[in-house]
Short mmCIF file of C-alpha atoms in Angstrom, two decimals:
data_model
loop_
_atom_site.label_atom_id
_atom_site.label_comp_id
_atom_site.label_asym_id
_atom_site.label_seq_id
_atom_site.Cartn_x
_atom_site.Cartn_y
_atom_site.Cartn_z
CA MET A 1 13.91 -47.72 -33.83
CA LYS A 2 11.49 -47.28 -30.94
CA ALA A 3 8.66 -49.82 -30.65
CA VAL A 4 6.18 -51.26 -28.20
CA ALA A 5 6.25 -55.06 -28.08
CA LEU A 6 5.48 -58.23 -26.14
CA THR A 7 7.12 -61.59 -25.59
CA HIS A 8 4.60 -63.08 -23.13
CA TYR A 9 0.81 -62.96 -23.43
CA LEU A 10 -0.35 -61.43 -20.16
CA PRO A 11 -3.29 -59.54 -18.65
CA ILE A 12 -3.08 -55.88 -19.55
CA SER A 13 -2.78 -55.01 -15.85
CA ASP A 14 0.67 -56.65 -15.88
CA PRO A 15 3.35 -54.01 -16.68
CA ASP A 16 5.20 -56.64 -18.75
CA SER A 17 2.20 -57.21 -21.05
CA LEU A 18 3.50 -54.48 -23.37
CA PHE A 19 6.96 -52.95 -23.04
CA ASP A 20 9.09 -50.31 -24.72
CA ALA A 21 11.74 -51.79 -27.00
CA ARG A 22 14.47 -50.89 -29.46
CA LEU A 23 14.30 -52.92 -32.68
CA PRO A 24 16.19 -52.86 -36.01
CA LYS A 25 14.78 -50.51 -38.64
CA PRO A 26 13.49 -52.63 -41.57
CA SER A 27 14.19 -52.04 -45.27
CA PRO A 28 11.57 -52.27 -48.04
CA THR A 29 11.68 -54.64 -51.02
CA GLY A 30 9.14 -55.55 -53.69
CA HIS A 31 5.72 -53.98 -53.11
CA ASP A 32 6.59 -52.78 -49.59
CA LEU A 33 6.58 -49.22 -48.33
CA LEU A 34 8.67 -48.26 -45.32
CA VAL A 35 6.38 -45.89 -43.41
CA ARG A 36 7.43 -43.52 -40.65
CA VAL A 37 4.51 -44.01 -38.29
CA GLU A 38 3.03 -40.82 -36.83
CA ALA A 39 -0.17 -42.12 -35.21
CA VAL A 40 -1.82 -45.46 -34.44
CA SER A 41 -5.17 -46.54 -33.11
CA VAL A 42 -6.18 -49.48 -30.94
CA ASN A 43 -8.89 -51.95 -31.96
CA PRO A 44 -10.41 -55.05 -30.31
CA VAL A 45 -8.19 -57.19 -32.54
CA ASP A 46 -5.15 -55.78 -30.69
CA THR A 47 -6.51 -56.94 -27.36
CA LYS A 48 -7.53 -60.35 -28.73
CA VAL A 49 -4.08 -61.00 -30.19
CA ARG A 50 -2.48 -59.89 -26.91
CA ALA A 51 -4.89 -61.85 -24.68
CA PRO A 52 -3.31 -64.25 -22.15
CA LYS A 53 -2.25 -67.60 -23.59
CA ASP A 54 0.45 -70.23 -23.05
CA LYS A 55 2.85 -68.95 -25.66
CA VAL A 56 6.19 -67.16 -25.57
CA GLU A 57 7.72 -65.23 -28.46
CA ASP A 58 11.42 -65.82 -29.16
CA THR A 59 11.77 -62.22 -30.38
CA PRO A 60 9.66 -59.17 -29.45
CA LYS A 61 6.33 -59.12 -31.30
CA VAL A 62 4.88 -55.77 -32.38
CA LEU A 63 1.11 -55.36 -32.54
CA GLY A 64 -0.91 -52.53 -34.09
CA TYR A 65 -3.36 -52.64 -36.98
CA ASP A 66 -4.07 -49.00 -37.82
CA ALA A 67 -1.59 -46.29 -38.76
CA ALA A 68 -1.07 -42.97 -40.47
CA GLY A 69 2.37 -41.74 -41.43
CA VAL A 70 4.78 -40.72 -44.16
CA VAL A 71 6.48 -42.94 -46.72
CA GLU A 72 10.21 -43.06 -45.89
CA SER A 73 11.37 -45.32 -48.75
CA VAL A 74 9.91 -47.85 -51.20
CA GLY A 75 10.60 -51.30 -52.64
CA ASP A 76 11.60 -51.81 -56.26
CA ALA A 77 8.10 -52.92 -57.36
CA VAL A 78 6.22 -49.98 -55.84
CA THR A 79 4.25 -47.85 -58.31
CA ARG A 80 1.59 -46.02 -56.29
CA PHE A 81 3.63 -44.07 -53.74
CA LYS A 82 6.91 -42.22 -53.32
CA PRO A 83 8.93 -40.99 -50.34
CA GLY A 84 7.22 -38.08 -48.63
CA ASP A 85 3.65 -39.23 -49.35
CA ALA A 86 1.23 -39.17 -46.39
CA VAL A 87 -0.58 -42.52 -46.12
CA TYR A 88 -2.96 -44.46 -43.90
CA TYR A 89 -3.68 -48.19 -43.68
CA ALA A 90 -4.69 -51.11 -41.45
CA GLY A 91 -1.85 -53.42 -42.43
CA ASP A 92 -1.55 -57.20 -42.38
CA ILE A 93 -2.16 -59.25 -39.23
CA THR A 94 0.49 -61.79 -40.32
CA ARG A 95 3.30 -59.17 -40.27
CA PRO A 96 4.84 -56.90 -37.61
CA GLY A 97 2.37 -54.18 -36.64
CA SER A 98 2.25 -50.42 -36.50
CA ASN A 99 3.32 -49.88 -32.88
CA ALA A 100 6.81 -48.97 -34.06
CA GLU A 101 8.50 -45.88 -35.47
CA PHE A 102 8.85 -47.59 -38.85
CA GLN A 103 6.72 -50.29 -40.47
CA LEU A 104 6.78 -52.27 -43.70
CA VAL A 105 3.40 -52.49 -45.44
CA ASP A 106 2.35 -53.67 -48.89
CA GLU A 107 1.39 -50.67 -51.03
CA ARG A 108 -1.68 -52.52 -52.33
CA ILE A 109 -3.46 -52.18 -48.98
CA VAL A 110 -2.43 -48.55 -48.38
CA GLY A 111 -4.36 -45.37 -49.18
CA ALA A 112 -3.36 -41.76 -49.65
CA MET A 113 -4.24 -40.01 -46.39
CA PRO A 114 -7.16 -37.54 -46.41
CA GLN A 115 -5.73 -34.06 -46.91
CA THR A 116 -8.13 -32.47 -44.44
CA LEU A 117 -7.22 -34.71 -41.50
CA SER A 118 -4.36 -34.77 -39.02
CA PHE A 119 -2.35 -37.98 -38.61
CA ALA A 120 -4.34 -38.79 -35.45
CA GLU A 121 -7.68 -38.22 -37.15
CA ALA A 122 -6.64 -40.37 -40.10
CA ALA A 123 -5.26 -43.20 -37.97
CA ALA A 124 -8.73 -43.68 -36.45
CA LEU A 125 -10.17 -44.76 -39.78
CA PRO A 126 -8.53 -47.59 -41.78
CA LEU A 127 -9.41 -50.87 -40.04
CA THR A 128 -12.91 -49.87 -39.05
CA THR A 129 -13.67 -48.25 -42.40
CA LEU A 130 -12.45 -51.24 -44.40
CA THR A 131 -14.47 -53.55 -42.15
CA ALA A 132 -17.64 -51.48 -42.35
CA TRP A 133 -17.34 -50.91 -46.11
CA GLU A 134 -16.76 -54.58 -46.90
CA ALA A 135 -19.50 -55.65 -44.47
CA LEU A 136 -22.13 -53.36 -45.99
CA PHE A 137 -21.27 -53.21 -49.66
CA THR A 138 -19.50 -56.54 -50.28
CA ARG A 139 -21.04 -59.00 -47.81
CA LEU A 140 -24.56 -57.53 -47.52
CA GLY A 141 -24.64 -56.33 -51.12
CA ILE A 142 -26.04 -52.89 -50.28
CA ASP A 143 -25.99 -50.67 -53.35
CA ARG A 144 -23.95 -47.52 -52.86
CA ASN A 145 -25.63 -45.67 -55.70
CA GLY A 146 -29.18 -45.47 -54.38
CA GLU A 147 -30.76 -48.79 -55.41
CA SER A 148 -31.01 -49.74 -51.72
CA GLN A 149 -32.46 -46.38 -50.69
CA GLY A 150 -35.25 -46.64 -48.13
CA GLN A 151 -34.32 -50.15 -47.01
CA SER A 152 -33.61 -50.68 -43.32
CA ILE A 153 -30.53 -51.82 -41.44
CA LEU A 154 -30.00 -52.68 -37.77
CA ILE A 155 -26.42 -51.97 -36.69
CA ILE A 156 -25.56 -53.81 -33.48
CA GLY A 157 -22.69 -52.04 -31.72
CA GLY A 158 -23.40 -48.68 -33.29
CA ALA A 159 -21.18 -46.57 -31.03
CA GLY A 160 -18.05 -48.67 -31.49
CA GLY A 161 -15.34 -48.04 -34.03
CA VAL A 162 -16.84 -50.11 -36.86
CA GLY A 163 -20.40 -49.12 -36.08
CA SER A 164 -19.48 -45.44 -36.08
CA ILE A 165 -18.32 -45.69 -39.70
CA ALA A 166 -21.06 -48.11 -40.77
CA ILE A 167 -23.76 -45.64 -39.68
CA GLN A 168 -22.26 -42.96 -41.92
CA LEU A 169 -21.84 -45.30 -44.90
CA ALA A 170 -25.37 -46.67 -44.57
CA LYS A 171 -26.79 -43.15 -44.52
CA LEU A 172 -24.78 -42.24 -47.62
CA ALA A 173 -26.44 -45.22 -49.32
CA GLY A 174 -29.88 -43.90 -48.30
CA LEU A 175 -30.79 -46.57 -45.73
CA VAL A 176 -32.95 -46.18 -42.66
CA VAL A 177 -30.46 -46.82 -39.85
CA ILE A 178 -31.32 -48.23 -36.43
CA ALA A 179 -28.26 -48.47 -34.17
CA THR A 180 -27.92 -50.11 -30.77
CA ALA A 181 -26.43 -47.93 -28.03
CA SER A 182 -26.77 -48.54 -24.32
CA ARG A 183 -25.76 -45.27 -22.61
CA PRO A 184 -26.94 -41.69 -23.08
CA GLN A 185 -23.48 -40.71 -24.39
CA SER A 186 -23.41 -43.50 -26.97
CA GLN A 187 -27.03 -42.85 -27.97
CA ALA A 188 -26.19 -39.20 -28.59
CA TRP A 189 -23.09 -40.23 -30.56
CA VAL A 190 -24.92 -42.57 -32.98
CA ARG A 191 -27.57 -39.93 -33.64
CA GLU A 192 -24.86 -37.34 -34.25
CA LEU A 193 -23.41 -39.68 -36.88
CA GLY A 194 -26.76 -39.92 -38.63
CA ALA A 195 -28.65 -42.87 -37.14
CA ASP A 196 -32.42 -42.47 -37.55
CA HIS A 197 -33.13 -44.39 -34.34
CA SER A 198 -31.16 -45.70 -31.38
CA VAL A 199 -32.23 -48.76 -29.39
CA ASP A 200 -30.84 -50.28 -26.20
CA TYR A 201 -28.77 -53.45 -25.90
CA SER A 202 -31.48 -55.00 -23.76
CA ASP A 203 -33.41 -58.26 -23.75
CA ALA A 204 -36.34 -56.19 -25.03
CA LEU A 205 -34.63 -55.34 -28.34
CA ILE A 206 -37.33 -57.07 -30.39
CA GLU A 207 -40.06 -55.15 -28.57
CA GLU A 208 -38.17 -51.88 -28.98
CA MET A 209 -37.85 -52.49 -32.69
CA ALA A 210 -41.57 -53.21 -32.96
CA GLN A 211 -42.36 -49.94 -31.19
CA LEU A 212 -40.28 -48.14 -33.82
CA GLY A 213 -42.31 -49.82 -36.56
CA HIS A 214 -39.46 -52.15 -37.56
CA ARG A 215 -40.58 -55.65 -36.64
CA GLU A 216 -38.27 -56.76 -39.45
CA VAL A 217 -35.29 -55.18 -41.20
CA ASP A 218 -33.70 -55.79 -44.59
CA PHE A 219 -30.15 -55.98 -43.26
CA ILE A 220 -28.42 -56.61 -39.94
CA ALA A 221 -24.76 -55.78 -39.28
CA ASN A 222 -23.58 -57.23 -35.98
CA PHE A 223 -20.37 -55.57 -34.82
CA SER A 224 -20.75 -56.72 -31.21
CA ASN A 225 -21.55 -60.29 -30.11
CA THR A 226 -22.61 -62.96 -32.58
CA ASP A 227 -23.63 -65.55 -29.97
CA ALA A 228 -25.71 -63.18 -27.84
CA TYR A 229 -27.75 -61.85 -30.76
CA TRP A 230 -28.12 -64.92 -32.97
CA GLY A 231 -31.72 -65.71 -32.00
CA VAL A 232 -32.71 -62.05 -32.01
CA MET A 233 -31.22 -61.54 -35.47
CA ALA A 234 -33.03 -64.60 -36.82
CA GLU A 235 -36.31 -63.13 -35.61
CA LEU A 236 -35.70 -59.58 -36.81
CA ILE A 237 -34.33 -60.28 -40.29
CA ARG A 238 -36.81 -59.93 -43.12
CA PRO A 239 -37.44 -62.98 -45.35
CA GLN A 240 -34.58 -63.11 -47.89
CA GLY A 241 -32.71 -60.53 -45.85
CA LYS A 242 -28.96 -60.57 -45.11
CA ILE A 243 -26.90 -60.61 -41.91
CA VAL A 244 -23.18 -59.98 -41.48
CA GLY A 245 -21.02 -60.59 -38.43
CA ILE A 246 -17.43 -59.78 -37.48
CA VAL A 247 -17.04 -61.38 -34.03
CA GLY A 248 -16.36 -65.11 -34.00
CA ASN A 249 -18.85 -67.35 -32.23
CA THR A 250 -17.96 -69.47 -29.22
CA ASP A 251 -21.03 -71.72 -29.39
CA PRO A 252 -22.41 -73.49 -32.48
CA LEU A 253 -24.72 -71.26 -34.54
CA ASP A 254 -28.05 -72.81 -35.49
CA LEU A 255 -28.32 -71.95 -39.18
CA ASN A 256 -31.72 -73.66 -39.26
CA LEU A 257 -33.11 -70.50 -37.65
CA LEU A 258 -32.50 -68.74 -40.97
CA LYS A 259 -33.76 -71.51 -43.26
CA ASN A 260 -37.48 -70.70 -43.53
CA LYS A 261 -36.68 -67.08 -44.32
CA SER A 262 -34.00 -68.01 -46.88
CA ALA A 263 -31.87 -65.46 -45.03
CA THR A 264 -28.16 -65.08 -45.71
CA PHE A 265 -25.40 -64.95 -43.09
CA ALA A 266 -21.87 -63.86 -44.02
CA TRP A 267 -18.63 -63.26 -42.14
CA GLU A 268 -16.51 -60.17 -42.65
CA PHE A 269 -12.80 -60.31 -41.77
CA MET A 270 -10.88 -57.29 -42.98
CA PHE A 271 -7.53 -59.16 -43.03
CA THR A 272 -8.68 -61.89 -45.44
CA ARG A 273 -7.29 -60.19 -48.54
CA SER A 274 -3.80 -59.55 -47.16
CA MET A 275 -3.64 -62.85 -45.26
CA TYR A 276 -4.36 -64.91 -48.38
CA GLN A 277 -2.90 -62.50 -50.96
CA THR A 278 -6.21 -62.59 -52.85
CA ALA A 279 -6.44 -61.45 -56.46
CA ASP A 280 -8.45 -58.40 -55.37
CA MET A 281 -6.05 -57.42 -52.57
CA ALA A 282 -5.39 -54.02 -54.17
CA ASP A 283 -9.08 -53.15 -53.81
CA GLN A 284 -8.37 -52.18 -50.20
CA GLY A 285 -5.87 -49.52 -51.21
CA HIS A 286 -8.28 -48.10 -53.78
CA LEU A 287 -11.09 -48.24 -51.22
CA LEU A 288 -9.03 -46.17 -48.78
CA ASP A 289 -8.35 -43.66 -51.56
CA GLU A 290 -12.09 -43.39 -52.17
CA VAL A 291 -12.75 -42.95 -48.46
CA ALA A 292 -10.17 -40.16 -48.33
CA ALA A 293 -12.02 -38.39 -51.14
CA LEU A 294 -15.31 -38.73 -49.23
CA VAL A 295 -13.68 -37.33 -46.09
CA ASP A 296 -12.15 -34.40 -47.96
CA ALA A 297 -15.56 -33.71 -49.55
CA GLY A 298 -17.19 -33.55 -46.10
CA LYS A 299 -19.28 -36.68 -46.64
CA LEU A 300 -17.52 -38.83 -44.02
CA ARG A 301 -16.00 -37.76 -40.71
CA THR A 302 -13.31 -39.21 -38.54
CA THR A 303 -14.46 -41.18 -35.51
CA LEU A 304 -11.55 -40.07 -33.31
CA GLN A 305 -12.74 -39.44 -29.75
CA GLN A 306 -9.56 -39.52 -27.66
CA THR A 307 -5.82 -39.06 -28.29
CA LEU A 308 -2.96 -40.15 -26.05
CA SER A 309 0.60 -38.92 -26.60
CA PRO A 310 3.30 -40.07 -26.99
CA ILE A 311 3.15 -43.61 -28.37
CA ASN A 312 4.68 -45.76 -25.64
CA ALA A 313 4.00 -48.89 -23.62
CA ALA A 314 2.27 -47.11 -20.74
CA HIS A 315 -0.20 -45.37 -23.05
CA LEU A 316 -0.80 -48.52 -25.09
CA ARG A 317 -1.55 -50.49 -21.92
CA GLN A 318 -4.01 -47.75 -20.96
CA ALA A 319 -5.60 -47.90 -24.42
CA HIS A 320 -5.86 -51.72 -24.38
CA ALA A 321 -7.53 -51.61 -20.97
CA GLN A 322 -10.04 -49.04 -22.18
CA VAL A 323 -10.89 -51.05 -25.31
CA GLU A 324 -11.24 -54.21 -23.21
CA SER A 325 -13.77 -52.44 -21.00
CA GLY A 326 -16.23 -52.43 -23.91
CA ARG A 327 -17.24 -48.85 -23.18
CA THR A 328 -15.21 -47.02 -25.81
CA ILE A 329 -17.13 -44.63 -28.04
CA GLY A 330 -15.62 -44.08 -31.48
CA LYS A 331 -11.85 -44.53 -31.66
CA LEU A 332 -8.86 -44.10 -29.36
CA VAL A 333 -5.60 -42.98 -31.00
CA LEU A 334 -1.98 -42.59 -29.90
CA ALA A 335 0.17 -39.99 -31.67
CA GLY A 336 3.84 -38.98 -31.76
CA TRP A 337 7.09 -40.51 -30.51
CA ARG A 338 9.43 -39.05 -27.90
#
């Protein structure tokens, strides 16, 4: 089968950082689906896994943590899907990724693809939607059924892939949404998605929030830079409020800044369930099914902004470089094999 892989961890400007390869087609057993991949998207996790390091793979390693495709065959323990079903999923970071014509994925973390979306539109959603959903409703404890209505949330990194979904989910829950966005294009994008206010990524964020009448907020979701915003978040969070982050810190975080406010800080890592085979692992598949229903009902929209075709090493290097630039709005997807 065709695939895009790496053996050495190199700067994305190096043509050997990702290369076209031919690999054996896998066969499913147990809970695995064999999916014929039709579209994939690129996330910051792809670039972080691929980032230069002193390591060499003995066999080609396939990245890719978002896909939409069609079930080709199933393992003997599969109960939720059958060959021919259209599916979408983020996969498992401990297994070979989606940048291949065929991929094995556990059915418990797979959802039925939204019927109203193309493969490319669907591939933009899984990783970011799972991350945003778990961040808001599991880690922050926001009530989806209206009990949190009228409360406020600051979304840092609002125009990125996760932020673009989080804005929509927070609005569905009835929250007042303030999203950071630095450029006119990204400010327009977050407002199009439903943000009530957009604020700049500047050193004057606290002052900007005060001018909006939000000296404090009930929730903060940081999808950008934990270190850079730690002090700002500690100042802006309301007493007994909650903060969630997804980007690992490089410097020690001073939790004492949250003590007097009895504020909560939680990490969200979308791969935790599959990595540790948690008892609630199947919740991710059901969550994706629920998201598909919301999409088909017109309550959520895809965040696809750009599509490259076909899926090959040259286009994936281009996509990695664009994601590494930090200026991507929404999601970038690759579709089709040639």
